[in-house]
Amino acid sequence: VRVGILRGAMRGGMRWGLAGLAVVLIAAGAVLIWQGVVNKHAEIVPWGLLVPGYVYFALMATGSSIVNSIYTVFGYRGPNGEYEKIIKLGVWFSLITIVPAWIMILMDLKSPLSAVNIFVHSQGGLSLFFQYRSGITWMATLYMLFALALLVELVYFIRSEVDERLRAMKSAEQAIAIAVLVVTVVLHSNLGQVFGNVAAVPAWYGPHMALYFIASAIAIGAAGQALFISAFAGSLGVKDFVARYYGRVLMIALPVLAFIKGWMVISSWYNPAAWEGYKLIVSSPNFYIFEIGLLLAVPFALATLAYYRKNLPLALAAAALVVLAGFVDKYDLIIDPQIAFIQSYLGEAGHVHYAPAEFEIMISTGAVLVYIALLLLGVLLLPLKP
């Protein structure tokens, strides 16, 4: 009895300690974000670090949601029903991962409150509401619908675990899951459309951006979710399942991503304006070290070994590389074509170099700290495990 009481006290103390850590992280993140906003200034590259950061976390969130749909929509439970033990953790990860994306993109605006103008603004004395022809308006709308659908899905899973009547409503569960998947895929397509219609930056222009974002999202989302869920794999008894499942997802997603990425480079070769941007990308060591080596080749090999050997450390190594190199990939794709465009505009006026400004680093770091804290608080406060 004494040992049980002692263990309970230790667990309680640990929970309070982690909750305190989460509060500290939120406070530190808020201070960094505020300092970044106060010290914000114009940069020569208009879509700097905060835009790749926003795209990266948005893709991770939506890609994680697509990975969840293998259970929620297509009914895969795992060999012994392992997926049922981790699905709420997966949905929570998808929901909270969108938060740093929102923070970064809102703080990148001249005034965060001006985001309201996406939906309601005045022009020529007329009040204009939803701009259905604007890709950005649809972007904001779809993000809100995405978060709302995930919230509904999470509440359903939590309540259905203790409510037999709700658990029996399989049609409701399926309808929610399909709504989440549809909104997620449309969201990716629209994100690709936002970039793909920017004719001024030829390296982005074209329909391939939507396919690239979807494939990239699945890889990054699966990798991020694997790292998060691995913290609970031992206590839930799903180590082998996590190794094989996420290893298999990466085995499928990475070759598809490599195929699309390869054709993006090949297509740009025949377009002189687009090649100006891709020439900067492929001439950089980042392209060979991070994008080919650490994002595609090495993680694919590690994921394959993890799948066949049921080896969780190998799966996590592959996931960690995809999470790291996936950001570099997004950074180069968004920054380098802008540099090429500005240099072509300036001509011989000078060489353009971009490095993230201090305010961008502060806002990004603050957003990540808030993100980690919210993930932690969810695990502490919500019944995300069986």
C-alpha positions in Angstrom: 0.0 0.0 0.0 2.8 2.4 0.9 4.6 1.7 -2.4 1.4 2.4 -4.3 0.8 5.6 -2.4 4.4 6.6 -3.1 4.1 5.9 -6.8 0.9 7.8 -7.0 2.5 10.8 -5.3 5.4 10.7 -7.7 3.1 10.5 -10.7 1.1 13.5 -9.3 4.3 15.4 -8.7 5.5 14.7 -12.2 2.2 15.8 -13.7 2.3 19.1 -11.8 6.0 19.6 -12.8 5.1 19.1 -16.5 2.1 21.4 -16.2 4.4 24.0 -14.7 6.9 23.5 -17.5 4.1 24.0 -20.1 3.1 27.3 -18.5 6.7 28.5 -18.5 7.0 27.6 -22.2 3.8 29.4 -23.1 5.0 32.5 -21.2 8.5 32.4 -22.8 6.9 31.9 -26.2 4.5 34.8 -25.7 7.4 37.1 -24.7 9.5 36.1 -27.8 6.5 36.5 -30.1 5.8 40.0 -28.7 9.4 41.1 -28.9 9.5 39.8 -32.5 6.4 41.8 -33.4 7.7 45.0 -31.7 11.0 44.8 -33.6 9.5 43.8 -36.9 10.8 45.6 -40.0 10.7 45.1 -43.8 13.1 42.6 -45.5 14.3 42.5 -49.1 12.7 39.0 -49.4 9.0 39.7 -48.6 8.1 36.0 -47.8 10.8 35.3 -45.3 11.3 32.7 -42.6 7.8 33.0 -41.2 6.1 31.9 -44.5 8.2 28.7 -44.9 7.5 28.1 -41.2 3.8 28.5 -41.7 3.8 26.2 -44.7 5.8 23.6 -42.9 3.6 23.3 -39.8 0.4 23.6 -41.9 1.6 20.7 -44.0 2.6 18.7 -41.0 -0.9 19.2 -39.4 -2.8 18.3 -42.5 -0.5 15.5 -43.5 -0.9 14.0 -40.0 -4.7 14.2 -40.5 -4.4 12.3 -43.8 -2.4 9.6 -42.0 -5.2 9.4 -39.4 -7.8 8.8 -42.1 -6.3 5.4 -42.7 -8.0 4.5 -39.5 -10.9 6.9 -39.4 -12.1 6.6 -43.0 -10.6 3.4 -44.4 -11.0 1.3 -41.2 -7.5 0.0 -40.7 -7.2 -1.0 -37.0 -3.8 -2.7 -37.0 -3.1 -6.4 -36.5 -4.4 -6.4 -32.9 -6.4 -3.2 -32.8 -3.4 -1.1 -31.9 -4.6 1.9 -33.8 -7.5 2.4 -31.5 -5.0 3.1 -28.7 -3.3 5.9 -30.5 -5.9 7.6 -32.7 -6.8 10.3 -30.1 -3.1 11.2 -29.8 -2.9 11.4 -33.6 -6.0 13.7 -33.8 -4.6 15.9 -31.0 -1.3 16.2 -32.8 -3.0 17.2 -36.0 -5.2 19.8 -34.3 -2.4 21.5 -32.3 0.2 21.4 -35.0 -1.9 24.0 -37.0 -1.4 26.5 -34.1 2.2 27.5 -34.8 1.3 27.9 -38.5 -1.4 30.3 -37.5 0.8 32.3 -35.2 3.6 32.7 -37.8 1.4 33.8 -40.6 -0.6 36.2 -38.4 2.5 37.8 -36.9 3.9 38.2 -40.4 1.1 40.6 -41.3 1.7 44.3 -40.7 -1.1 44.1 -38.1 -2.4 40.6 -37.0 -5.9 42.2 -36.7 -5.9 43.1 -40.4 -6.5 39.4 -41.1 -10.2 40.3 -40.6 -9.9 42.1 -44.0 -9.6 38.7 -45.7 -13.3 38.3 -45.1 -14.7 41.8 -44.6 -13.3 45.1 -45.9 -14.4 48.3 -47.7 -13.6 49.2 -51.3 -15.0 52.2 -53.1 -17.4 52.9 -50.2 -18.9 49.4 -50.4 -18.6 46.8 -47.7 -17.3 43.6 -49.2 -17.7 40.2 -47.5 -16.5 36.8 -48.5 -14.2 37.0 -51.5 -14.9 33.7 -53.3 -12.4 34.5 -56.0 -9.6 34.9 -53.6 -7.3 31.9 -52.9 -6.2 33.5 -49.6 -9.9 33.9 -48.4 -10.4 30.2 -49.2 -7.2 29.4 -47.4 -8.3 31.1 -44.1 -11.8 29.5 -44.4 -10.4 26.0 -45.0 -8.0 26.3 -42.1 -10.9 27.2 -39.8 -13.0 24.4 -41.1 -10.1 22.0 -40.7 -9.5 22.9 -37.1 -13.3 22.8 -36.3 -13.6 19.3 -38.0 -10.7 18.0 -36.0 -12.1 19.4 -32.8 -15.4 17.7 -33.5 -13.6 14.4 -34.3 -11.5 14.6 -31.1 -14.6 15.2 -28.9 -16.4 12.3 -30.6 -13.5 9.9 -29.9 -13.3 11.0 -26.3 -17.0 10.8 -25.6 -17.6 7.6 -27.5 -15.1 5.8 -25.3 -17.5 6.2 -22.3 -20.8 6.4 -24.2 -22.1 3.1 -25.7 -24.9 4.9 -27.7 -22.4 7.3 -29.3 -20.0 4.5 -30.0 -22.8 2.7 -31.9 -23.3 5.6 -34.2 -20.8 4.4 -36.8 -22.4 6.6 -39.5 -21.7 9.7 -37.5 -18.1 8.7 -37.0 -17.7 8.0 -40.7 -19.3 11.3 -41.7 -17.0 13.2 -39.4 -13.9 11.4 -40.7 -14.8 11.9 -44.3 -15.5 15.6 -43.7 -12.0 15.9 -42.1 -10.4 14.1 -45.0 -12.2 16.2 -47.7 -11.4 19.5 -46.0 -7.8 18.4 -45.6 -7.3 17.4 -49.3 -9.1 20.6 -50.5 -6.9 22.7 -48.2 -3.7 21.2 -49.7 -5.0 21.7 -53.2 -5.9 25.3 -52.5 -2.4 25.9 -50.9 -0.9 24.6 -54.1 -3.2 26.9 -56.1 -2.1 30.0 -54.0 1.5 29.3 -55.0 0.8 27.8 -58.4 -0.9 31.0 -59.6 1.9 33.3 -58.7 3.1 33.8 -62.3 5.6 36.5 -61.2 7.6 33.7 -59.5 7.9 31.1 -62.4 9.5 28.5 -60.2 6.2 28.1 -58.3 3.8 28.5 -61.2 1.9 25.4 -62.3 -0.3 22.6 -61.1 2.6 20.5 -59.7 2.6 22.6 -56.5 -0.7 21.0 -55.3 0.7 17.4 -55.8 4.0 18.4 -54.2 2.3 19.8 -51.1 0.1 16.7 -50.7 2.9 14.2 -51.0 5.2 16.4 -48.8 2.5 16.8 -46.2 1.9 13.0 -45.8 5.7 12.4 -45.3 6.2 15.3 -42.9 2.9 14.6 -41.1 3.6 10.9 -40.6 7.1 11.7 -39.4 6.0 14.3 -36.9 3.2 12.1 -35.6 5.6 9.1 -35.2 7.9 11.2 -33.0 5.0 12.3 -30.9 3.3 9.0 -30.5 6.6 7.1 -29.8 6.7 8.8 -26.4 3.7 6.6 -25.5 4.4 3.5 -27.6 6.0 1.6 -24.7 3.3 2.2 -22.1 0.6 1.4 -24.7 2.3 -1.7 -25.9 2.4 -0.6 -29.6 6.1 -0.4 -30.3 6.2 -2.9 -33.1 3.1 -1.5 -34.6 4.4 2.1 -34.6 7.7 1.0 -36.2 6.0 -1.0 -38.9 3.1 1.4 -39.6 5.0 4.7 -39.8 7.9 2.9 -41.5 5.4 1.7 -44.2 3.8 5.2 -44.6 7.3 6.7 -45.2 8.2 3.9 -47.6 5.3 4.8 -49.7 5.3 8.6 -49.4 9.0 9.4 -49.9 9.3 7.8 -53.4 6.2 9.6 -54.5 7.6 12.9 -53.2 10.9 12.2 -54.9 9.1 11.5 -58.2 7.1 14.8 -58.0 10.2 16.8 -56.9 12.2 15.3 -59.8 9.7 16.4 -62.4 9.5 19.8 -60.9 13.2 20.2 -61.5 13.1 18.6 -65.0 10.2 20.8 -66.0 11.9 24.0 -64.8 14.9 23.1 -67.0 12.8 23.8 -70.1 11.5 27.1 -68.7 14.4 29.7 -68.5 12.5 31.9 -66.1 11.7 29.1 -63.7 15.2 27.7 -64.1 16.6 30.9 -62.6 14.9 29.9 -59.3 15.7 26.1 -59.5 19.3 26.8 -60.5 19.8 28.4 -57.1 18.1 25.4 -55.4 20.1 22.7 -57.2 23.4 24.6 -57.0 23.1 24.7 -53.2 24.6 22.0 -50.9 21.2 21.9 -49.2 19.7 20.3 -52.2 22.0 17.3 -52.2 22.6 17.0 -48.4 19.2 17.7 -47.1 16.6 17.3 -49.9 18.1 14.2 -51.6 20.1 12.6 -48.8 18.4 13.4 -45.5 14.8 13.8 -46.8 14.5 11.1 -49.4 17.3 8.5 -49.6 18.5 7.9 -46.1 15.0 8.0 -44.4 13.6 5.7 -47.1 16.4 3.1 -46.3 15.8 3.5 -42.5 12.0 3.3 -42.9 12.3 0.1 -45.0 14.6 -1.5 -42.4 12.3 -0.4 -39.6 9.3 -1.9 -41.3 10.8 -5.3 -42.0 12.7 -5.6 -38.6 9.9 -4.0 -36.5 12.6 -1.6 -35.2 11.2 1.5 -33.5 14.6 3.4 -33.2 15.2 3.0 -36.9 11.7 4.3 -37.7 12.2 7.3 -35.3 15.6 8.0 -36.9 13.9 8.2 -40.3 11.1 10.4 -38.9 13.5 12.8 -37.3 15.4 13.2 -40.6 12.2 13.9 -42.5 11.1 16.4 -39.9 14.5 18.2 -40.1 15.1 18.0 -43.8 11.5 18.7 -44.7 11.8 22.2 -43.3 14.9 22.9 -45.3 13.1 21.7 -48.4 10.2 24.1 -47.8 12.6 26.9 -46.9 14.6 26.6 -50.1 11.6 26.2 -52.3 10.0 29.4 -51.0 13.1 31.6 -50.4 15.3 30.8 -53.5 12.8 31.6 -56.2 12.1 34.9 -54.6 15.8 35.7 -54.6 16.0 34.8 -58.3 13.0 37.0 -59.1 14.5 40.0 -57.2 17.9 39.5 -58.8 16.4 39.3 -62.3 14.5 42.5 -61.6 17.6 44.3 -60.3 19.8 43.1 -63.1 23.4 44.1 -62.5 22.4 46.3 -59.5 23.8 43.7 -57.1 23.6 40.2 -55.6 20.7 39.5 -53.2 21.4 37.5 -50.1 18.8 36.6 -47.5 19.2 35.4 -43.9 16.4 35.3 -41.4 16.1 38.5 -39.4 16.2 38.5 -35.6 12.5 39.3 -35.3 11.6 36.3 -37.6 13.7 34.0 -35.4 12.1 35.3 -32.2 8.5 34.8 -33.6 9.3 31.4 -35.0 10.9 30.2 -31.7 8.1 31.6 -29.7 5.5 29.8 -31.8 7.4 26.5 -31.4 7.6 26.9 -27.6 3.8 27.5 -27.5 3.3 24.5 -29.7 5.3 22.2 -27.5 3.5 23.5 -24.4 0.0 22.8 -25.9 1.0 19.3 -27.0 2.1 18.6 -23.4 -1.0 20.2 -21.8 -3.2 18.1 -24.0 -1.5 14.9 -22.8 -1.8 16.0 -19.2 -5.4 17.3 -19.2 -7.3 15.3 -21.8 -8.1 11.5 -21.9 -6.0 10.9 -25.0 -4.9 7.4 -24.0 -7.2 4.4 -23.4 
